[in-house]
mmCIF file of C-alpha atoms in Angstrom:
data_model
loop_
_atom_site.group_PDB
_atom_site.id
_atom_site.type_symbol
_atom_site.label_atom_id
_atom_site.label_comp_id
_atom_site.label_asym_id
_atom_site.label_seq_id
_atom_site.Cartn_x
_atom_site.Cartn_y
_atom_site.Cartn_z
ATOM 1 C CA MET U 1 -11.391 73.778 -53.112
ATOM 2 C CA THR U 2 -11.323 71.395 -56.024
ATOM 3 C CA ASN U 3 -8.434 69.482 -54.528
ATOM 4 C CA VAL U 4 -10.302 69.034 -51.278
ATOM 5 C CA ARG U 5 -13.357 67.709 -53.115
ATOM 6 C CA ASP U 6 -11.216 65.362 -55.172
ATOM 7 C CA TYR U 7 -9.450 64.110 -52.054
ATOM 8 C CA LEU U 8 -12.719 63.420 -50.230
ATOM 9 C CA LYS U 9 -14.155 61.733 -53.282
ATOM 10 C CA LYS U 10 -11.119 59.454 -53.714
ATOM 11 C CA LYS U 11 -11.123 58.686 -49.965
ATOM 12 C CA LYS U 12 -14.764 57.653 -50.173
ATOM 13 C CA GLU U 13 -13.994 55.455 -53.182
ATOM 14 C CA ARG U 14 -11.072 53.797 -51.370
ATOM 15 C CA GLU U 15 -13.238 53.077 -48.345
ATOM 16 C CA ALA U 16 -15.898 51.614 -50.569
ATOM 17 C CA GLU U 17 -13.320 49.289 -52.111
ATOM 18 C CA LYS U 18 -12.269 47.888 -48.700
ATOM 19 C CA PRO U 19 -13.802 44.496 -47.890
ATOM 20 C CA ARG U 20 -16.503 44.923 -45.297
ATOM 21 C CA ILE U 21 -16.383 42.616 -42.229
ATOM 22 C CA SER U 22 -19.784 41.225 -41.408
ATOM 23 C CA TYR U 23 -21.278 41.353 -37.904
ATOM 24 C CA ARG U 24 -21.129 37.544 -37.695
ATOM 25 C CA GLU U 25 -17.418 37.535 -38.541
ATOM 26 C CA ARG U 26 -16.742 40.121 -35.877
ATOM 27 C CA ILE U 27 -18.454 37.924 -33.258
ATOM 28 C CA LYS U 28 -16.444 34.917 -34.455
ATOM 29 C CA SER U 29 -13.204 36.887 -34.207
ATOM 30 C CA HIS U 30 -14.128 38.042 -30.715
ATOM 31 C CA LYS U 31 -14.804 34.453 -29.611
ATOM 32 C CA PHE U 32 -11.438 33.306 -30.952
ATOM 33 C CA THR U 33 -9.736 36.118 -29.047
ATOM 34 C CA ILE U 34 -11.437 35.084 -25.809
ATOM 35 C CA PHE U 35 -10.589 31.416 -26.456
ATOM 36 C CA TYR U 36 -6.891 32.120 -27.011
ATOM 37 C CA ARG U 37 -6.758 34.341 -23.952
ATOM 38 C CA SER U 38 -8.413 31.580 -21.851
ATOM 39 C CA ILE U 39 -5.879 29.021 -23.105
ATOM 40 C CA LEU U 40 -3.050 31.386 -22.225
ATOM 41 C CA VAL U 41 -4.447 31.894 -18.713
ATOM 42 C CA LEU U 42 -4.838 28.124 -18.203
ATOM 43 C CA VAL U 43 -1.263 27.521 -19.376
ATOM 44 C CA LEU U 44 0.011 30.163 -16.972
ATOM 45 C CA ILE U 45 -1.995 28.655 -14.086
ATOM 46 C CA ALA U 46 -0.691 25.163 -14.917
ATOM 47 C CA ALA U 47 2.870 26.497 -15.013
ATOM 48 C CA VAL U 48 2.437 28.147 -11.605
ATOM 49 C CA ILE U 49 0.940 24.948 -10.126
ATOM 50 C CA ALA U 50 3.766 22.857 -11.607
ATOM 51 C CA ALA U 51 6.360 25.233 -10.187
ATOM 52 C CA LEU U 52 4.725 25.113 -6.731
ATOM 53 C CA TYR U 53 4.519 21.314 -6.870
ATOM 54 C CA ILE U 54 8.182 20.976 -7.831
ATOM 55 C CA GLN U 55 9.114 23.366 -5.036
ATOM 56 C CA TRP U 56 6.997 21.384 -2.556
ATOM 57 C CA SER U 57 8.263 17.974 -3.715
ATOM 58 C CA ASN U 58 11.873 19.138 -3.396
ATOM 59 C CA LYS U 59 11.340 20.725 0.005
ATOM 60 C CA ILE U 60 13.624 19.479 2.766
ATOM 61 C CA TYR U 61 12.323 19.372 6.344
ATOM 62 C CA THR U 62 14.651 20.101 9.249
ATOM 63 C CA GLN U 63 12.605 19.820 12.449
ATOM 64 C CA VAL U 64 9.601 18.188 14.141
ATOM 65 C CA ALA U 65 6.871 20.337 15.703
ATOM 66 C CA GLU U 66 4.282 19.057 18.160
ATOM 67 C CA VAL U 67 0.793 20.204 17.189
ATOM 68 C CA SER U 68 -1.177 18.559 20.008
ATOM 69 C CA SER U 69 -0.842 15.893 22.688
ATOM 70 C CA VAL U 70 -3.251 13.718 24.704
ATOM 71 C CA GLU U 71 -2.432 11.358 27.549
ATOM 72 C CA ILE U 72 -3.205 7.653 27.119
ATOM 73 C CA ASN U 73 -2.853 4.468 29.128
ATOM 74 C CA ILE U 74 -1.500 1.499 27.184
ATOM 75 C CA PRO U 75 -2.338 -1.855 28.831
ATOM 76 C CA GLN U 76 0.758 -3.606 30.126
ATOM 77 C CA GLY U 77 2.106 -6.265 27.791
ATOM 78 C CA SER U 78 0.279 -4.891 24.755
ATOM 79 C CA GLN U 79 1.664 -4.910 21.238
ATOM 80 C CA LEU U 80 1.073 -1.791 19.115
ATOM 81 C CA LEU U 81 0.363 -1.599 15.378
ATOM 82 C CA PRO U 82 -0.744 1.100 12.908
ATOM 83 C CA PHE U 83 -4.263 0.353 11.702
ATOM 84 C CA ALA U 84 -5.761 2.460 8.865
ATOM 85 C CA GLY U 85 -4.775 5.735 10.549
ATOM 86 C CA TYR U 86 -5.689 4.431 14.022
ATOM 87 C CA LEU U 87 -3.715 2.692 16.771
ATOM 88 C CA LEU U 88 -4.303 -1.037 17.331
ATOM 89 C CA THR U 89 -3.318 -2.571 20.689
ATOM 90 C CA TYR U 90 -3.509 -6.291 21.394
ATOM 91 C CA SER U 91 -2.356 -8.837 23.966
ATOM 92 C CA LYS U 92 -3.304 -12.303 25.221
ATOM 93 C CA ASP U 93 -6.323 -10.785 26.979
ATOM 94 C CA GLY U 94 -7.865 -8.693 24.212
ATOM 95 C CA ALA U 95 -7.517 -5.944 21.630
ATOM 96 C CA GLY U 96 -8.521 -2.317 21.228
ATOM 97 C CA CYS U 97 -8.576 0.475 18.647
ATOM 98 C CA MET U 98 -7.787 4.107 19.473
ATOM 99 C CA ASP U 99 -8.122 7.302 17.399
ATOM 100 C CA ILE U 100 -5.702 10.231 17.151
ATOM 101 C CA LYS U 101 -7.338 11.940 20.157
ATOM 102 C CA GLY U 102 -6.825 8.908 22.377
ATOM 103 C CA ASN U 103 -10.486 7.892 22.295
ATOM 104 C CA ALA U 104 -11.298 4.188 22.387
ATOM 105 C CA VAL U 105 -13.107 3.224 19.172
ATOM 106 C CA TRP U 106 -13.702 -0.376 20.256
ATOM 107 C CA ASN U 107 -12.459 -3.060 22.634
ATOM 108 C CA GLN U 108 -12.615 -6.842 22.299
ATOM 109 C CA THR U 109 -11.745 -9.227 25.122
ATOM 110 C CA PHE U 110 -10.503 -12.791 24.549
ATOM 111 C CA GLU U 111 -8.044 -15.324 25.899
ATOM 112 C CA MET U 112 -5.237 -16.441 23.602
ATOM 113 C CA GLN U 113 -1.895 -18.106 24.163
ATOM 114 C CA ASN U 114 -0.160 -16.753 21.070
ATOM 115 C CA PRO U 115 -2.235 -14.080 19.288
ATOM 116 C CA ILE U 116 -1.350 -13.334 15.665
ATOM 117 C CA VAL U 117 -2.677 -10.418 13.618
ATOM 118 C CA ASP U 118 -3.399 -9.790 9.948
ATOM 119 C CA ILE U 119 -4.519 -6.422 8.552
ATOM 120 C CA CYS U 120 -5.993 -5.580 5.140
ATOM 121 C CA GLN U 121 -6.872 -1.925 4.603
ATOM 122 C CA ASN U 122 -9.382 -1.082 7.385
ATOM 123 C CA VAL U 123 -10.069 -4.676 8.489
ATOM 124 C CA VAL U 124 -8.082 -6.647 11.073
ATOM 125 C CA ALA U 125 -8.276 -10.308 12.095
ATOM 126 C CA ILE U 126 -6.797 -11.605 15.344
ATOM 127 C CA GLY U 127 -6.467 -15.318 16.009
ATOM 128 C CA ASP U 128 -4.652 -17.744 18.276
ATOM 129 C CA TYR U 129 -1.878 -19.816 16.709
ATOM 130 C CA ASN U 130 -2.773 -23.481 17.220
ATOM 131 C CA GLY U 131 -6.117 -22.296 18.585
ATOM 132 C CA ARG U 132 -9.611 -22.255 17.077
ATOM 133 C CA ASN U 133 -10.903 -18.681 17.361
ATOM 134 C CA ILE U 134 -10.525 -15.680 15.014
ATOM 135 C CA TYR U 135 -12.020 -12.229 15.669
ATOM 136 C CA VAL U 136 -12.669 -9.851 12.764
ATOM 137 C CA MET U 137 -12.906 -6.060 13.284
ATOM 138 C CA ASN U 138 -12.824 -2.884 11.214
ATOM 139 C CA THR U 139 -12.191 0.731 12.220
ATOM 140 C CA SER U 140 -15.783 1.057 13.451
ATOM 141 C CA GLY U 141 -16.071 -2.040 15.594
ATOM 142 C CA VAL U 142 -16.341 -5.809 15.756
ATOM 143 C CA ILE U 143 -17.672 -7.465 12.569
ATOM 144 C CA GLY U 144 -17.835 -11.035 13.793
ATOM 145 C CA SER U 145 -15.940 -14.070 15.044
ATOM 146 C CA ILE U 146 -14.984 -17.456 13.579
ATOM 147 C CA THR U 147 -14.596 -20.798 15.318
ATOM 148 C CA THR U 148 -12.643 -23.446 13.416
ATOM 149 C CA ASN U 149 -13.061 -27.188 13.864
ATOM 150 C CA LYS U 150 -9.324 -27.874 13.712
ATOM 151 C CA PRO U 151 -6.165 -26.198 15.122
ATOM 152 C CA MET U 152 -5.156 -23.129 13.131
ATOM 153 C CA ARG U 153 -1.626 -22.740 11.749
ATOM 154 C CA ASP U 154 -1.996 -19.574 9.642
ATOM 155 C CA PHE U 155 -4.677 -17.169 8.380
ATOM 156 C CA CYS U 156 -5.168 -13.944 6.451
ATOM 157 C CA VAL U 157 -8.057 -11.524 6.015
ATOM 158 C CA ALA U 158 -9.525 -9.657 3.027
ATOM 159 C CA ALA U 159 -10.867 -6.094 3.021
ATOM 160 C CA ASN U 160 -14.430 -7.468 2.989
ATOM 161 C CA GLY U 161 -13.822 -9.590 6.094
ATOM 162 C CA VAL U 162 -13.378 -12.957 4.359
ATOM 163 C CA VAL U 163 -10.741 -15.048 6.164
ATOM 164 C CA ALA U 164 -8.548 -17.783 4.661
ATOM 165 C CA ALA U 165 -7.311 -20.153 7.381
ATOM 166 C CA VAL U 166 -4.822 -23.015 7.283
ATOM 167 C CA LEU U 167 -6.022 -25.814 9.584
ATOM 168 C CA ASP U 168 -4.001 -28.847 10.672
ATOM 169 C CA ASP U 169 -5.439 -32.357 10.675
ATOM 170 C CA THR U 170 -2.787 -35.033 11.310
ATOM 171 C CA ASP U 171 -1.292 -35.824 7.856
ATOM 172 C CA THR U 172 -3.727 -33.536 5.986
ATOM 173 C CA THR U 173 -3.822 -29.747 5.962
ATOM 174 C CA TRP U 174 -7.056 -27.929 5.119
ATOM 175 C CA ILE U 175 -7.491 -24.415 3.798
ATOM 176 C CA TYR U 176 -10.901 -22.935 4.609
ATOM 177 C CA LEU U 177 -12.521 -19.666 3.571
ATOM 178 C CA TYR U 178 -14.916 -18.151 6.113
ATOM 179 C CA ASP U 179 -17.172 -15.145 5.818
ATOM 180 C CA SER U 180 -16.687 -12.363 8.359
ATOM 181 C CA GLN U 181 -19.613 -13.550 10.471
ATOM 182 C CA GLY U 182 -18.167 -17.024 10.933
ATOM 183 C CA LYS U 183 -21.302 -18.901 12.057
ATOM 184 C CA GLU U 184 -19.271 -22.110 11.583
ATOM 185 C CA LYS U 185 -20.209 -22.070 7.908
ATOM 186 C CA GLU U 186 -17.414 -22.244 5.354
ATOM 187 C CA LEU U 187 -17.545 -20.456 2.005
ATOM 188 C CA ALA U 188 -15.081 -22.896 0.427
ATOM 189 C CA TYR U 189 -12.295 -25.286 1.334
ATOM 190 C CA PHE U 190 -9.717 -27.646 -0.126
ATOM 191 C CA ARG U 191 -7.287 -30.187 1.291
ATOM 192 C CA THR U 192 -3.526 -30.487 0.839
ATOM 193 C CA THR U 193 -1.061 -33.244 1.675
ATOM 194 C CA MET U 194 2.735 -33.479 1.580
ATOM 195 C CA LYS U 195 2.451 -36.199 -1.051
ATOM 196 C CA ASP U 196 0.132 -34.366 -3.448
ATOM 197 C CA SER U 197 0.840 -30.661 -3.153
ATOM 198 C CA GLY U 198 3.225 -30.146 -0.239
ATOM 199 C CA TYR U 199 2.920 -28.371 3.089
ATOM 200 C CA PRO U 200 1.408 -24.849 3.012
ATOM 201 C CA VAL U 201 4.069 -22.489 4.363
ATOM 202 C CA LYS U 202 2.127 -19.242 3.899
ATOM 203 C CA VAL U 203 -1.289 -18.136 2.672
ATOM 204 C CA ALA U 204 -2.463 -14.775 1.279
ATOM 205 C CA ILE U 205 -5.840 -13.473 0.138
ATOM 206 C CA SER U 206 -6.675 -10.575 -2.182
ATOM 207 C CA PRO U 207 -8.545 -7.538 -0.747
ATOM 208 C CA SER U 208 -11.697 -8.652 -2.611
ATOM 209 C CA GLY U 209 -11.473 -12.151 -1.127
ATOM 210 C CA GLU U 210 -11.636 -13.700 -4.600
ATOM 211 C CA LEU U 211 -8.006 -14.801 -5.093
ATOM 212 C CA VAL U 212 -6.049 -16.956 -2.651
ATOM 213 C CA CYS U 213 -2.311 -17.625 -2.934
ATOM 214 C CA VAL U 214 -0.584 -20.480 -1.120
ATOM 215 C CA SER U 215 3.156 -21.075 -0.852
ATOM 216 C CA TYR U 216 3.873 -24.816 -0.622
ATOM 217 C CA LEU U 217 7.040 -26.692 0.310
ATOM 218 C CA PHE U 218 7.460 -30.260 -0.927
ATOM 219 C CA VAL U 219 10.043 -32.874 -1.899
ATOM 220 C CA ASP U 220 10.068 -34.248 -5.440
ATOM 221 C CA SER U 221 12.420 -37.161 -6.240
ATOM 222 C CA GLY U 222 14.582 -36.226 -3.264
ATOM 223 C CA GLN U 223 14.827 -32.584 -4.319
ATOM 224 C CA MET U 224 13.310 -29.726 -2.322
ATOM 225 C CA LYS U 225 10.852 -27.536 -4.225
ATOM 226 C CA SER U 226 8.531 -24.657 -3.506
ATOM 227 C CA SER U 227 5.326 -23.889 -5.336
ATOM 228 C CA VAL U 228 3.353 -20.639 -5.426
ATOM 229 C CA ALA U 229 -0.237 -21.560 -6.317
ATOM 230 C CA PHE U 230 -3.242 -19.347 -7.088
ATOM 231 C CA TYR U 231 -6.886 -20.228 -6.468
ATOM 232 C CA ASN U 232 -9.807 -18.222 -7.847
ATOM 233 C CA PHE U 233 -13.073 -18.367 -5.896
ATOM 234 C CA GLY U 234 -14.936 -16.152 -8.367
ATOM 235 C CA ALA U 235 -16.690 -17.185 -11.583
ATOM 236 C CA VAL U 236 -13.410 -17.899 -13.427
ATOM 237 C CA GLY U 237 -12.252 -20.563 -10.983
ATOM 238 C CA GLN U 238 -15.526 -22.446 -10.544
ATOM 239 C CA ASN U 239 -14.772 -24.978 -13.289
ATOM 240 C CA ASN U 240 -11.237 -25.737 -12.059
ATOM 241 C CA THR U 241 -10.324 -28.483 -9.602
ATOM 242 C CA ASN U 242 -10.016 -26.907 -6.141
ATOM 243 C CA ASN U 243 -10.406 -23.557 -7.960
ATOM 244 C CA TYR U 244 -6.713 -23.784 -8.973
ATOM 245 C CA VAL U 245 -5.969 -21.364 -11.864
ATOM 246 C CA SER U 246 -2.154 -20.910 -12.052
ATOM 247 C CA GLY U 247 1.097 -21.661 -10.260
ATOM 248 C CA TYR U 248 4.891 -21.631 -10.424
ATOM 249 C CA ASP U 249 7.523 -24.056 -9.079
ATOM 250 C CA TYR U 250 10.971 -23.114 -7.750
ATOM 251 C CA LEU U 251 13.877 -25.482 -7.072
ATOM 252 C CA ASP U 252 16.019 -25.504 -3.913
ATOM 253 C CA THR U 253 14.284 -22.603 -2.223
ATOM 254 C CA VAL U 254 11.699 -21.821 0.458
ATOM 255 C CA VAL U 255 9.023 -19.132 -0.046
ATOM 256 C CA PRO U 256 7.973 -17.995 3.457
ATOM 257 C CA PHE U 257 6.409 -14.675 2.410
ATOM 258 C CA VAL U 258 3.516 -13.999 0.010
ATOM 259 C CA ARG U 259 1.264 -10.935 0.044
ATOM 260 C CA PHE U 260 -1.256 -9.151 -2.176
ATOM 261 C CA LEU U 261 -0.670 -5.436 -2.779
ATOM 262 C CA ASP U 262 -4.088 -5.074 -4.422
ATOM 263 C CA ASN U 263 -6.629 -7.262 -6.218
ATOM 264 C CA ARG U 264 -4.309 -7.918 -9.169
ATOM 265 C CA SER U 265 -0.779 -7.599 -7.746
ATOM 266 C CA LEU U 266 1.090 -9.983 -5.434
ATOM 267 C CA PHE U 267 4.695 -10.460 -4.402
ATOM 268 C CA ALA U 268 6.596 -13.378 -2.896
ATOM 269 C CA VAL U 269 10.001 -13.467 -1.231
ATOM 270 C CA ALA U 270 12.165 -16.583 -1.122
ATOM 271 C CA ASP U 271 15.562 -17.142 0.448
ATOM 272 C CA ASN U 272 17.259 -16.458 -2.889
ATOM 273 C CA ARG U 273 14.833 -14.442 -5.029
ATOM 274 C CA VAL U 274 11.926 -12.004 -5.153
ATOM 275 C CA MET U 275 8.893 -12.653 -7.378
ATOM 276 C CA LEU U 276 6.020 -10.409 -8.469
ATOM 277 C CA TYR U 277 2.798 -11.567 -10.105
ATOM 278 C CA GLY U 278 -0.015 -9.719 -11.870
ATOM 279 C CA GLY U 279 -3.557 -10.490 -12.981
ATOM 280 C CA ALA U 280 -6.998 -10.307 -11.389
ATOM 281 C CA GLN U 281 -8.160 -13.772 -12.547
ATOM 282 C CA LYS U 282 -5.188 -16.020 -13.393
ATOM 283 C CA PRO U 283 -2.023 -14.345 -12.038
ATOM 284 C CA VAL U 284 1.123 -14.579 -14.170
ATOM 285 C CA SER U 285 4.766 -13.964 -13.320
ATOM 286 C CA VAL U 286 5.823 -10.333 -13.777
ATOM 287 C CA LEU U 287 9.287 -10.494 -12.194
ATOM 288 C CA GLU U 288 11.675 -13.124 -10.876
ATOM 289 C CA ASN U 289 14.851 -11.514 -9.612
ATOM 290 C CA LEU U 290 17.584 -13.640 -8.045
ATOM 291 C CA ILE U 291 19.300 -12.120 -5.009
ATOM 292 C CA ASP U 292 22.701 -13.005 -3.583
ATOM 293 C CA ASP U 293 22.454 -11.198 -0.242
ATOM 294 C CA SER U 294 20.472 -12.402 2.757
ATOM 295 C CA VAL U 295 17.128 -10.614 3.180
ATOM 296 C CA LEU U 296 16.871 -9.128 6.675
ATOM 297 C CA SER U 297 13.323 -7.740 6.485
ATOM 298 C CA VAL U 298 10.400 -7.307 4.103
ATOM 299 C CA TYR U 299 8.112 -4.252 4.066
ATOM 300 C CA TYR U 300 5.314 -3.240 1.726
ATOM 301 C CA GLY U 301 2.567 -0.695 1.203
ATOM 302 C CA GLY U 302 0.636 0.910 -1.636
ATOM 303 C CA GLU U 303 2.407 0.040 -4.884
ATOM 304 C CA TYR U 304 5.807 -0.815 -3.397
ATOM 305 C CA VAL U 305 7.782 -3.638 -1.797
ATOM 306 C CA GLY U 306 11.006 -3.058 0.130
ATOM 307 C CA LEU U 307 13.680 -5.687 0.851
ATOM 308 C CA VAL U 308 16.270 -4.755 3.489
ATOM 309 C CA PHE U 309 19.856 -6.070 3.308
ATOM 310 C CA ASN U 310 23.123 -5.311 5.024
ATOM 311 C CA SER U 311 24.790 -2.485 3.127
ATOM 312 C CA THR U 312 28.199 -2.659 1.502
ATOM 313 C CA GLU U 313 28.335 1.146 1.149
ATOM 314 C CA GLU U 314 30.720 2.928 3.504
ATOM 315 C CA GLY U 315 28.835 4.892 6.142
ATOM 316 C CA SER U 316 25.606 2.899 5.737
ATOM 317 C CA ARG U 317 24.399 -0.061 7.757
ATOM 318 C CA TYR U 318 21.507 -1.108 5.546
ATOM 319 C CA ARG U 319 20.298 -1.057 1.981
ATOM 320 C CA MET U 320 16.673 -1.292 0.932
ATOM 321 C CA ASP U 321 15.768 -2.289 -2.609
ATOM 322 C CA VAL U 322 12.362 -0.850 -3.512
ATOM 323 C CA TYR U 323 10.315 -2.627 -6.191
ATOM 324 C CA HIS U 324 7.220 -1.265 -7.896
ATOM 325 C CA LYS U 325 4.349 -3.719 -8.342
ATOM 326 C CA SER U 326 4.943 -3.567 -12.115
ATOM 327 C CA GLY U 327 8.221 -5.407 -11.555
ATOM 328 C CA VAL U 328 10.554 -2.394 -11.857
ATOM 329 C CA LEU U 329 13.366 -1.993 -9.334
ATOM 330 C CA LYS U 330 12.522 1.596 -8.438
ATOM 331 C CA GLN U 331 15.576 2.441 -6.350
ATOM 332 C CA SER U 332 18.039 1.355 -3.670
ATOM 333 C CA ILE U 333 18.185 3.407 -0.477
ATOM 334 C CA ASN U 334 21.195 3.234 1.835
ATOM 335 C CA PHE U 335 20.533 4.293 5.415
ATOM 336 C CA ASN U 336 22.372 4.200 8.717
ATOM 337 C CA ILE U 337 19.798 3.971 11.516
ATOM 338 C CA GLU U 338 18.576 0.905 13.354
ATOM 339 C CA TYR U 339 14.961 0.535 12.326
ATOM 340 C CA SER U 340 11.934 -0.715 14.253
ATOM 341 C CA ASP U 341 9.548 -0.209 11.336
ATOM 342 C CA ILE U 342 9.464 0.959 7.716
ATOM 343 C CA ILE U 343 6.275 2.468 6.286
ATOM 344 C CA PHE U 344 5.265 2.995 2.650
ATOM 345 C CA TYR U 345 2.618 5.730 2.625
ATOM 346 C CA GLU U 346 1.606 7.525 -0.576
ATOM 347 C CA ASP U 347 4.849 9.205 -1.749
ATOM 348 C CA GLN U 348 6.690 8.651 1.536
ATOM 349 C CA ILE U 349 9.104 5.948 2.679
ATOM 350 C CA ILE U 350 9.439 6.309 6.455
ATOM 351 C CA ILE U 351 12.250 4.541 8.351
ATOM 352 C CA TYR U 352 12.280 5.017 12.120
ATOM 353 C CA ASN U 353 13.023 3.728 15.598
ATOM 354 C CA GLU U 354 12.125 5.097 19.033
ATOM 355 C CA ALA U 355 14.611 7.954 18.842
ATOM 356 C CA GLU U 356 15.131 8.956 15.225
ATOM 357 C CA CYS U 357 13.585 8.940 11.783
ATOM 358 C CA CYS U 358 14.483 9.423 8.141
ATOM 359 C CA ILE U 359 11.953 9.971 5.369
ATOM 360 C CA TYR U 360 12.391 9.624 1.609
ATOM 361 C CA ASN U 361 10.066 10.220 -1.296
ATOM 362 C CA SER U 362 9.376 7.533 -3.892
ATOM 363 C CA ASN U 363 12.286 8.800 -6.015
ATOM 364 C CA GLY U 364 14.759 8.237 -3.181
ATOM 365 C CA MET U 365 15.183 11.896 -2.223
ATOM 366 C CA GLU U 366 15.752 12.375 1.512
ATOM 367 C CA LYS U 367 13.024 14.667 2.860
ATOM 368 C CA TYR U 368 13.911 14.526 6.558
ATOM 369 C CA SER U 369 16.527 13.061 8.870
ATOM 370 C CA GLY U 370 16.512 13.785 12.570
ATOM 371 C CA ARG U 371 15.448 12.835 16.077
ATOM 372 C CA PHE U 372 12.066 12.718 17.767
ATOM 373 C CA ASN U 373 11.362 14.996 20.712
ATOM 374 C CA LYS U 374 9.982 12.010 22.664
ATOM 375 C CA SER U 375 10.477 8.258 22.661
ATOM 376 C CA THR U 376 8.190 7.081 19.820
ATOM 377 C CA LEU U 377 6.783 3.559 19.849
ATOM 378 C CA VAL U 378 4.628 3.807 16.717
ATOM 379 C CA LEU U 379 4.482 6.403 13.952
ATOM 380 C CA ILE U 380 1.255 6.593 11.923
ATOM 381 C CA PRO U 381 0.956 8.919 8.876
ATOM 382 C CA GLN U 382 -2.215 11.032 8.897
ATOM 383 C CA ASN U 383 -2.060 12.765 5.507
ATOM 384 C CA SER U 384 0.287 13.612 2.657
ATOM 385 C CA ALA U 385 1.325 16.899 4.303
ATOM 386 C CA TYR U 386 3.882 15.181 6.570
ATOM 387 C CA ARG U 387 1.648 15.070 9.661
ATOM 388 C CA TYR U 388 1.742 11.995 11.912
ATOM 389 C CA MET U 389 0.319 10.318 14.984
ATOM 390 C CA ALA U 390 3.314 9.640 17.235
ATOM 391 C CA VAL U 391 2.542 7.138 19.994
ATOM 392 C CA THR U 392 4.756 7.478 23.070
ATOM 393 C CA PRO U 393 4.635 5.338 26.260
ATOM 394 C CA ASP U 394 2.079 7.708 27.827
ATOM 395 C CA SER U 395 0.654 9.946 25.095
ATOM 396 C CA ILE U 396 -0.522 10.308 21.524
ATOM 397 C CA ASP U 397 1.117 13.327 19.923
ATOM 398 C CA THR U 398 0.193 14.924 16.641
ATOM 399 C CA ILE U 399 3.429 16.063 15.023
ATOM 400 C CA GLU U 400 4.356 17.578 11.694
ATOM 401 C CA LEU U 401 7.571 18.236 9.831
ATOM 402 C CA GLN U 402 8.737 21.789 9.252
#
């Protein structure tokens, strides 16, 4: 009996000696436990998502499935172009926009001898080379029209509807900026001559309409030169003559292609080099890469520019060098099909003709290579899940890769 009492007494003393955990400390410990468990759950979810994304990004597609189809009637003699997820048709007699269900969004009639088209995001401008009329539309309808006072040689449109037009006037060439409504009122203009600045070969305008780039060709002391000049029509360029803010000269070359990728990124392609520029106010050179091979075609979209050459690789007809707007040569893709168009869309690089198609991701991995079920005139991506509007001679089909 004594031993039992002693044992209980000593047990009570030992328990009394133990440090007591307060109620507040218990709550704190419980919160930490919940926090660590939440972190663990989030890490597991992130790991699962990453695994699913890797699996999806590495997925290879083997066939094309038709989801739906609607009959359409394409006017004879019309040219077809992708237009912000819609189908643009145009000819000498007018233009129209059609959605994925074949419904006419808008139609615009006109008479042109040689219609030319420029598209920026969801805005399109259609004008007559050597004519005096430009029509500006978006995916909802007609925005306005512009009438120039001199014959037009070139033009480009911004995402806000501002149009930069190159107008010919005997020995002087004018570059005018018009708002989307036209109204025969110019926002800004400047003149160029062969003696002072050279002949404007190509003009480009930023999506905001604030920056204009002009590629000039001129002769200096008997030597041919090209100049890529930038003009800022925002606050920064107001104190500069003709709004000129920066420019670069190149010897013994012609620069027939300049284009903005966004408001601060532009690329130019010459007969012997590719150039990229960056900057929202006073663009600077980011890349100047000399090229030995002859450029067959130039394609662009999103953050990328693709130059197509004849391939020297056995089993391939063509090679496309893909540049990122930062100036990095992202990859070179060798392919073997005759191409009618190449599309850069999100993470996809789509190369196709009427009968077949091959698709790569931005890392150069081939996602699909195969034939269409029908003759395809235009392929228009609809989303990032490999679904497309496929325009055939008599239908618009919604297709997806499987």
